XYZ file of C-alpha atoms in Angstrom:
568
model
C 0.000 0.000 0.000
C 2.760 2.450 0.934
C 4.707 1.651 -2.256
C 1.651 2.275 -4.436
C 0.974 5.587 -2.715
C 4.556 6.800 -3.254
C 4.350 5.836 -6.919
C 1.080 7.746 -7.271
C 2.610 10.865 -5.739
C 5.584 10.680 -8.051
C 3.334 10.502 -11.099
C 1.045 13.382 -10.177
C 3.377 16.289 -9.438
C 1.516 19.414 -10.647
C 4.200 20.809 -12.938
C 1.625 22.654 -15.051
C 1.584 25.557 -12.596
C 4.104 27.156 -14.936
C 1.394 27.904 -17.517
C -0.470 30.254 -15.161
C 0.224 33.928 -14.459
C -1.481 36.868 -12.823
C -4.470 38.033 -14.853
C -5.556 41.001 -12.728
C -4.556 44.660 -12.757
C -3.742 47.014 -9.916
C -5.155 50.533 -10.232
C -2.727 53.171 -11.535
C -3.068 54.909 -8.189
C -3.258 52.211 -5.477
C -5.874 53.042 -2.842
C -5.423 51.888 0.728
C -7.809 54.067 2.736
C -10.098 51.066 3.228
C -7.343 49.310 5.223
C -7.735 51.883 8.017
C -11.295 50.708 8.741
C -11.768 47.794 11.111
C -15.415 46.916 10.476
C -18.535 47.448 8.420
C -20.840 49.702 10.432
C -24.089 49.400 8.465
C -25.846 46.984 6.159
C -25.437 47.507 2.405
C -28.312 47.663 -0.024
C -29.040 43.994 -0.673
C -30.069 42.543 -4.016
C -30.863 38.848 -4.337
C -29.990 37.316 -7.697
C -31.250 33.829 -6.748
C -34.010 33.924 -9.355
C -31.633 34.842 -12.185
C -28.007 33.959 -11.528
C -28.904 31.200 -9.063
C -31.667 29.838 -11.289
C -29.624 29.688 -14.492
C -26.974 27.662 -12.616
C -29.426 24.867 -11.756
C -29.347 21.557 -13.590
C -33.127 21.819 -13.699
C -34.205 25.505 -13.544
C -37.151 26.333 -11.317
C -40.704 26.099 -12.638
C -43.022 29.101 -12.603
C -44.660 28.010 -9.332
C -41.278 27.358 -7.708
C -40.013 30.777 -8.755
C -43.135 32.400 -7.308
C -42.629 30.589 -4.007
C -38.954 31.565 -3.898
C -39.833 35.183 -4.709
C -42.195 35.277 -1.730
C -39.485 33.789 0.486
C -37.072 36.542 -0.552
C -39.714 39.182 0.174
C -40.343 37.641 3.611
C -36.621 37.661 4.387
C -36.608 41.396 3.683
C -34.965 41.912 0.295
C -35.973 45.232 -1.242
C -34.244 44.533 -4.554
C -34.709 41.176 -6.287
C -33.297 40.283 -9.690
C -36.054 38.131 -11.128
C -34.492 36.927 -14.349
C -33.324 37.424 -17.900
C -36.781 37.790 -19.519
C -35.449 37.595 -23.074
C -33.773 34.247 -22.352
C -36.784 31.932 -22.133
C -40.565 31.834 -22.055
C -40.586 30.744 -18.375
C -38.493 33.797 -17.448
C -40.799 36.068 -19.433
C -44.013 34.587 -18.002
C -42.675 34.739 -14.459
C -42.069 38.452 -14.780
C -45.479 39.075 -16.354
C -47.170 37.056 -13.592
C -45.508 39.165 -10.887
C -46.612 42.389 -12.550
C -50.103 41.430 -13.743
C -51.100 39.756 -10.461
C -49.751 42.659 -8.351
C -47.386 40.361 -6.464
C -44.605 42.932 -6.063
C -44.862 44.839 -2.757
C -44.714 48.633 -2.962
C -41.331 48.744 -1.236
C -39.714 46.070 -3.441
C -37.911 46.797 -6.709
C -37.487 44.003 -9.223
C -34.429 43.825 -11.473
C -33.999 42.306 -14.930
C -30.839 41.579 -16.896
C -30.198 42.357 -20.532
C -27.275 42.364 -22.890
C -26.442 45.639 -24.643
C -28.201 44.494 -27.833
C -31.304 46.186 -29.222
C -33.580 43.190 -29.797
C -32.839 41.901 -26.276
C -33.371 45.349 -24.720
C -36.662 45.680 -26.626
C -37.880 42.275 -25.394
C -36.807 43.164 -21.839
C -38.862 46.371 -21.801
C -41.873 44.466 -23.157
C -41.510 42.074 -20.217
C -41.303 44.804 -17.541
C -44.088 46.983 -18.942
C -46.262 48.232 -16.090
C -43.818 47.359 -13.322
C -44.227 49.651 -10.297
C -40.454 49.723 -9.699
C -37.845 48.001 -11.852
C -34.113 48.158 -12.535
C -32.939 47.535 -16.079
C -29.503 45.950 -15.689
C -27.467 46.159 -18.888
C -23.989 44.723 -19.318
C -21.214 43.988 -21.747
C -17.903 42.240 -21.166
C -14.781 44.399 -20.853
C -11.860 42.147 -19.830
C -8.715 41.712 -21.870
C -9.495 38.024 -22.414
C -13.059 38.717 -23.606
C -12.036 41.645 -25.819
C -9.232 39.725 -27.483
C -10.559 36.160 -27.624
C -14.359 36.379 -27.732
C -15.267 39.694 -29.381
C -11.965 40.494 -31.079
C -12.729 44.181 -30.717
C -10.775 47.241 -29.683
C -11.378 49.167 -26.493
C -13.285 51.820 -28.403
C -15.510 49.235 -30.043
C -16.304 47.774 -26.599
C -17.143 51.278 -25.331
C -19.405 51.785 -28.343
C -21.374 48.649 -27.397
C -21.910 49.948 -23.855
C -22.854 53.470 -24.985
C -25.278 52.110 -27.557
C -26.931 49.930 -24.907
C -27.192 52.874 -22.506
C -28.840 55.029 -25.185
C -31.287 52.266 -26.127
C -32.272 51.790 -22.459
C -32.966 55.514 -22.192
C -34.984 55.460 -25.439
C -37.132 52.463 -24.468
C -37.745 53.847 -20.962
C -39.407 56.896 -22.500
C -41.646 54.629 -24.599
C -42.644 52.109 -21.912
C -45.194 52.340 -19.107
C -43.585 51.798 -15.711
C -41.043 53.177 -13.291
C -37.496 52.246 -14.339
C -33.958 52.816 -13.097
C -30.690 51.755 -14.696
C -27.749 49.564 -13.752
C -24.580 48.977 -15.720
C -22.008 46.182 -15.289
C -18.611 46.142 -16.979
C -18.803 42.356 -16.946
C -15.524 40.553 -16.128
C -14.495 43.709 -14.271
C -11.762 41.887 -12.338
C -9.972 40.972 -15.585
C -10.244 44.522 -16.903
C -7.654 47.276 -16.594
C -9.105 49.621 -13.922
C -8.506 52.678 -16.129
C -10.536 51.117 -18.916
C -13.297 49.970 -16.536
C -13.494 53.566 -15.317
C -13.546 54.965 -18.847
C -16.370 52.743 -20.074
C -18.403 53.183 -16.855
C -18.113 56.961 -17.065
C -19.196 56.864 -20.693
C -22.414 55.043 -19.690
C -23.019 57.296 -16.671
C -22.640 60.373 -18.861
C -25.397 59.052 -21.146
C -27.780 58.362 -18.260
C -27.063 61.595 -16.334
C -28.101 60.367 -12.865
C -29.734 62.690 -10.325
C -30.545 62.361 -6.600
C -34.046 61.240 -7.629
C -32.817 58.913 -10.373
C -29.582 57.342 -9.193
C -27.677 54.904 -11.359
C -26.225 51.613 -10.127
C -22.680 50.810 -11.237
C -22.063 47.132 -10.621
C -18.463 45.846 -10.372
C -18.706 42.076 -10.742
C -16.109 39.530 -9.746
C -17.264 37.567 -12.778
C -14.178 35.422 -12.317
C -12.054 35.780 -9.204
C -8.445 36.429 -10.226
C -6.835 37.893 -7.116
C -6.700 38.052 -3.362
C -9.468 40.168 -1.827
C -7.277 43.187 -1.057
C -6.605 43.641 -4.777
C -10.334 43.788 -5.465
C -10.756 46.289 -2.626
C -8.136 48.523 -4.278
C -9.971 48.263 -7.598
C -13.290 49.140 -5.936
C -11.843 52.110 -4.054
C -10.252 53.383 -7.277
C -13.661 53.304 -8.991
C -15.394 54.946 -6.021
C -12.861 57.748 -5.956
C -12.850 58.459 -9.699
C -16.269 57.649 -11.155
C -18.264 60.580 -12.547
C -21.207 61.967 -10.542
C -20.318 59.735 -7.564
C -22.961 61.230 -5.280
C -25.665 59.955 -7.627
C -24.052 56.592 -8.358
C -24.663 53.504 -6.223
C -21.566 51.286 -6.350
C -22.622 47.652 -6.338
C -20.584 44.435 -5.993
C -21.367 41.040 -7.510
C -18.647 38.644 -6.270
C -18.302 35.099 -7.541
C -16.496 32.478 -5.496
C -13.891 30.916 -7.820
C -11.101 31.334 -5.243
C -13.367 30.855 -2.219
C -13.040 34.577 -1.469
C -16.522 35.927 -2.308
C -17.365 36.870 1.282
C -13.945 38.454 1.846
C -14.197 40.289 -1.508
C -17.564 41.663 -0.440
C -16.484 42.719 3.028
C -13.317 44.422 1.811
C -15.234 45.953 -1.119
C -17.721 47.484 1.312
C -14.851 48.888 3.357
C -13.533 50.346 0.094
C -16.709 52.356 -0.416
C -19.265 50.117 -2.121
C -22.937 50.645 -1.256
C -24.667 47.516 -2.481
C -24.250 43.734 -2.711
C -25.690 41.320 -5.266
C -25.630 37.707 -4.140
C -27.671 34.617 -3.399
C -28.954 32.715 -0.411
C -26.368 30.055 0.442
C -24.064 31.150 -2.423
C -25.709 29.339 -5.330
C -24.754 30.504 -8.829
C -22.644 29.780 -11.886
C -19.531 27.616 -11.334
C -18.508 28.029 -7.678
C -21.428 30.373 -7.064
C -22.071 33.907 -5.882
C -21.401 35.478 -2.529
C -23.421 33.759 0.198
C -25.670 36.517 1.548
C -26.619 34.472 4.620
C -22.952 34.283 5.618
C -22.226 37.908 4.763
C -25.278 39.228 6.622
C -24.718 37.090 9.716
C -21.041 38.062 9.803
C -22.316 41.621 10.280
C -24.893 40.448 12.797
C -22.161 38.739 14.852
C -20.373 42.111 15.065
C -23.443 43.913 16.406
C -24.613 45.347 13.052
C -28.253 45.010 11.992
C -28.128 43.237 8.594
C -31.696 44.372 7.842
C -32.544 40.862 6.637
C -34.480 38.309 8.690
C -32.624 35.021 9.037
C -34.267 34.101 12.342
C -35.564 30.820 10.898
C -32.692 29.370 8.893
C -34.129 25.796 8.972
C -37.326 26.936 7.239
C -35.450 29.057 4.674
C -33.141 26.110 3.997
C -36.089 23.755 3.491
C -37.713 25.985 0.866
C -34.404 26.604 -0.896
C -33.469 22.919 -1.086
C -36.921 21.899 -2.254
C -37.342 24.402 -5.108
C -33.732 24.421 -6.335
C -32.936 20.751 -5.678
C -29.603 21.945 -4.317
C -28.129 20.975 -0.936
C -26.874 23.268 1.820
C -23.542 21.817 2.910
C -23.540 20.644 6.532
C -20.541 22.841 7.381
C -21.708 25.959 5.516
C -21.292 28.966 7.861
C -24.347 29.692 10.011
C -26.781 27.699 7.832
C -25.241 24.218 7.706
C -26.826 21.512 9.828
C -23.613 20.922 11.802
C -22.107 24.406 12.131
C -23.218 24.846 15.737
C -22.766 21.172 16.613
C -20.093 20.244 19.123
C -19.067 16.582 19.206
C -15.686 17.151 20.848
C -15.688 16.699 24.594
C -13.567 19.796 25.263
C -15.778 21.941 23.043
C -18.920 20.640 24.713
C -17.498 21.314 28.147
C -16.528 24.887 27.221
C -19.947 25.591 25.682
C -21.801 24.132 28.675
C -19.721 26.171 31.123
C -20.039 29.283 28.977
C -23.822 28.960 28.917
C -23.908 28.451 32.680
C -21.620 31.455 33.245
C -23.835 33.584 31.008
C -26.901 32.572 33.003
C -25.223 33.198 36.350
C -23.902 36.616 35.325
C -27.122 37.579 33.503
C -25.044 38.683 30.494
C -26.728 40.753 27.809
C -23.828 40.214 25.394
C -23.000 36.920 23.691
C -19.504 35.573 24.402
C -20.024 31.802 24.644
C -16.902 29.849 23.557
C -17.033 28.184 20.118
C -20.368 29.795 19.203
C -19.947 33.112 17.320
C -23.688 33.773 17.549
C -26.531 32.404 19.644
C -27.934 29.463 17.627
C -31.449 30.358 18.789
C -31.173 33.666 16.893
C -31.306 31.710 13.629
C -33.922 29.176 14.691
C -31.661 26.436 16.005
C -32.004 24.660 19.348
C -29.275 23.996 21.894
C -30.527 20.474 22.388
C -29.771 18.364 19.348
C -28.298 21.215 17.297
C -25.427 22.337 19.532
C -24.479 19.423 21.771
C -24.249 16.277 19.633
C -23.250 12.974 21.210
C -20.877 10.412 19.748
C -17.712 8.569 20.772
C -15.780 11.873 20.773
C -18.107 13.544 23.261
C -17.377 14.299 26.883
C -19.208 14.089 30.175
C -19.845 17.832 30.128
C -21.757 17.744 26.882
C -23.766 14.667 27.803
C -24.605 16.153 31.176
C -25.531 19.466 29.573
C -27.876 17.722 27.145
C -29.646 15.857 29.961
C -29.975 19.072 31.949
C -31.180 21.456 29.221
C -33.486 19.087 27.342
C -34.748 16.791 30.085
C -34.075 18.642 33.351
C -31.605 16.216 35.002
C -28.654 17.972 36.648
C -26.508 14.951 37.475
C -23.948 15.095 40.298
C -20.422 15.554 38.947
C -19.246 12.000 39.635
C -22.421 10.434 38.250
C -22.191 12.621 35.155
C -18.686 11.308 34.490
C -19.699 7.649 34.858
C -22.752 8.063 32.661
C -20.750 10.047 30.091
C -18.265 7.216 29.626
C -21.148 4.756 29.346
C -22.794 6.732 26.532
C -19.497 7.258 24.709
C -18.866 3.512 24.838
C -22.285 2.763 23.324
C -21.713 5.273 20.524
C -18.198 3.992 19.881
C -19.329 0.370 19.532
C -22.293 1.333 17.332
C -20.140 3.678 15.207
C -22.898 6.276 15.149
C -24.263 9.347 16.860
C -26.317 8.876 20.033
C -29.409 11.071 19.541
C -30.910 13.057 22.461
C -33.850 10.700 22.965
C -31.446 7.762 22.874
C -29.279 9.420 25.531
C -32.380 9.951 27.664
C -33.495 6.342 27.210
C -30.009 5.091 28.090
C -30.136 7.179 31.266
C -33.594 6.067 32.375
C -32.936 2.418 31.494
C -29.774 2.392 33.579
C -30.660 4.629 36.521
C -34.441 5.187 36.767
C -36.343 2.133 35.548
C -34.367 -0.512 37.462
C -37.276 -1.844 39.552
C -36.096 -5.323 40.579
C -35.199 -7.385 42.551
C -36.119 -4.867 45.297
C -39.269 -2.787 45.432
C -40.615 -0.680 48.328
C -44.393 -0.471 48.197
C -45.047 1.551 51.350
C -43.232 3.278 54.218
C -44.506 4.781 57.489
C -42.507 6.911 59.911
C -42.621 7.779 63.604
C -40.217 9.898 65.571
C -38.512 7.378 67.872
C -34.742 7.415 68.398
C -34.479 9.784 65.465
C -36.809 8.356 62.825
C -38.289 4.861 62.816
C -39.444 3.503 59.450
C -41.760 0.568 58.864
C -41.158 -0.531 55.295
C -43.288 -2.825 53.126
C -41.170 -4.323 50.361
C -40.844 -7.059 47.778
C -37.442 -8.688 47.454
C -36.753 -11.456 44.968
C -40.477 -11.943 44.541
C -41.250 -12.243 48.279
C -43.225 -9.697 50.312
C -41.930 -8.559 53.682
C -42.237 -5.827 56.296
C -39.208 -4.521 58.190
C -38.742 -1.809 60.793
C -35.572 0.078 61.691
C -34.318 3.472 62.835
C -32.072 6.081 61.324
C -31.043 9.717 61.574
C -33.527 10.625 58.849
C -36.227 8.991 56.750
C -33.883 7.876 53.955
C -31.417 6.445 56.497
C -34.213 4.672 58.395
C -35.608 3.069 55.217
C -32.089 2.045 54.203
C -31.490 0.354 57.569
C -34.833 -1.473 57.314
C -33.862 -2.784 53.858
C -30.484 -3.962 55.131
C -31.998 -5.689 58.173
C -34.317 -7.778 55.995
C -32.192 -8.414 52.896
C -28.822 -8.792 54.581
C -27.268 -6.601 51.909
C -24.244 -4.480 52.778
C -23.757 -0.986 51.360
C -23.083 2.586 52.503
C -24.903 5.718 51.373
C -22.108 7.952 50.074
C -23.964 10.857 48.497
C -27.456 12.251 48.162
C -28.570 15.181 45.971
C -31.953 16.398 44.822
C -33.545 19.195 42.795
C -36.855 20.078 41.164
C -37.190 18.438 37.763
C -39.058 21.419 36.348
C -40.386 24.753 37.528
C -43.918 25.390 38.740
C -46.291 24.328 41.489
C -46.657 20.782 40.103
C -42.892 20.229 39.790
C -41.600 16.761 40.426
C -38.533 16.121 42.541
C -35.578 14.155 41.244
C -33.076 12.560 43.633
C -29.672 10.987 43.101
C -28.207 8.487 45.556
C -24.727 6.990 45.486
C -23.963 3.829 47.472
C -20.799 1.776 47.811
C -20.487 -1.964 48.411
C -18.044 -3.821 50.646
C -15.329 -3.402 48.009
C -15.937 0.383 47.874
C -17.375 0.064 44.381
C -19.799 2.894 43.581
C -23.409 2.597 42.295
C -25.861 5.386 41.440
C -29.654 5.464 41.307
C -32.180 8.128 40.334
C -35.707 8.554 41.670
C -38.527 10.784 40.438
C -41.693 11.570 42.396
C -43.982 14.404 43.423
C -42.803 13.841 46.991
C -39.131 14.556 47.747
C -38.819 11.774 50.346
C -40.362 9.209 48.011
C -38.058 10.289 45.180
C -35.019 9.821 47.459
C -36.175 6.320 48.476
C -36.710 5.403 44.820
C -33.174 6.602 44.027
C -31.790 4.447 46.855
C -33.712 1.368 45.664
C -32.490 1.883 42.069
C -28.887 2.025 43.300
C -29.365 -1.113 45.411
C -30.911 -2.964 42.478
C -28.001 -2.016 40.237
C -25.550 -3.217 42.877
C -27.346 -6.539 43.303
C -27.514 -7.129 39.543
C -23.825 -6.331 39.120
C -22.935 -9.030 41.673
C -24.682 -11.746 39.681
């Protein structure tokens, strides 16, 4: 096996790295003012492109009904700008847009957005599709990168500018002829592969055609169509555009990062620091190739820093369910904030730190969230501590198992008992090679410490105050009924002595603890009793009853039964 592996490594050295080189451009005047900022202090303008960029990336694009359901989800989350499609691309796209408009499904405070190439017949079809829209953005684009200019279009810079200017003029012309309320957006597509000076030149040419005003602002979108560089390079490019674009006060700078290098979130955050005003992205990062920026991650990153993201992700499980159903995509289990396992702690040390952090927070009545290993409170996004945070397998520790029993089922086990039970659960999970679910942990606990009702059972006990406390105990032992009387320094001690006098068993009560199982006037009491046998071996039992004395006696009997069974 080792020989084969070494041979494989020798044959797969990646020598082709030599054919790659940097394909990005630094601005002529590098801008580093954004570096001086340490955080984003307000939410950007959000635009979801799930229904266009996310939809076109699906193996099976959404149906009309699925798109309508997704649109409503985006509205419920709080998006005020939603790119709904490329209406000239297909009949489904066109009909979806007409359905939204004709059935008055667009809220007054929501602006839809449609994409079009800078070509007249496509622009004409796009305006036909958005006719009558209460608020719509016409998003026109053409590609500007060196690679696209040279390889795809084989045109000069001026010819590429002419395409953009022509598209801008046509948009203005068709707006005047079409019923509705329209704004404009321009993207120098493949911006990150474009010389910044040329991106600025072509963007300014479009802006000069549209002549934005405070009442009719223009959106300039700077897409990371393909990610070529580290995020700080993109931030420099964005700041250069922000500092030099014409009519900046009436231009909204927008970012549309793709995730080719896994940097879409970082590109967005640094781009916002560099002066951008708006983000285009998708829920969970769906989109062409490696996808768009994940708006859930980006928004909750802000949330975790004490910034209101102005989007409602308080029920991530429900949002995930709709998304997965209508797109037939899967949210990765480790995806930040939204993945099924991102708050889950299997490691014993992590579980212990979380459990202690939660307890400390409760004791100190903290109004700020600082729990170890959890950047935000899982409950803020619709997740539960029990089953979502503390997950039990062979890697888990006594702290996590004890915390689960306490928070979900109300049992606050004594420290020593918690350790013994923790090892027991870990052993079960290890042998089964699977996770031990909360209800399975609870059943394991009750089977081993609560529901052990033989060979000894106490059916009745009466007490009088003689020489401390005298208990007369009715019991069944090994199938035989008996009554025994004995004294002790308390009721539990007296019952214990009566059991010993009849059964001849030897043990010592080492520890007794009790607490209410739940709050309220009808709360049950739970008791824990530790006994040791003649060899000093320890046994624990748990009793539950409305009466505290009865619960303590039940706990004692459970411990005795466990001891007797272990001797057989």
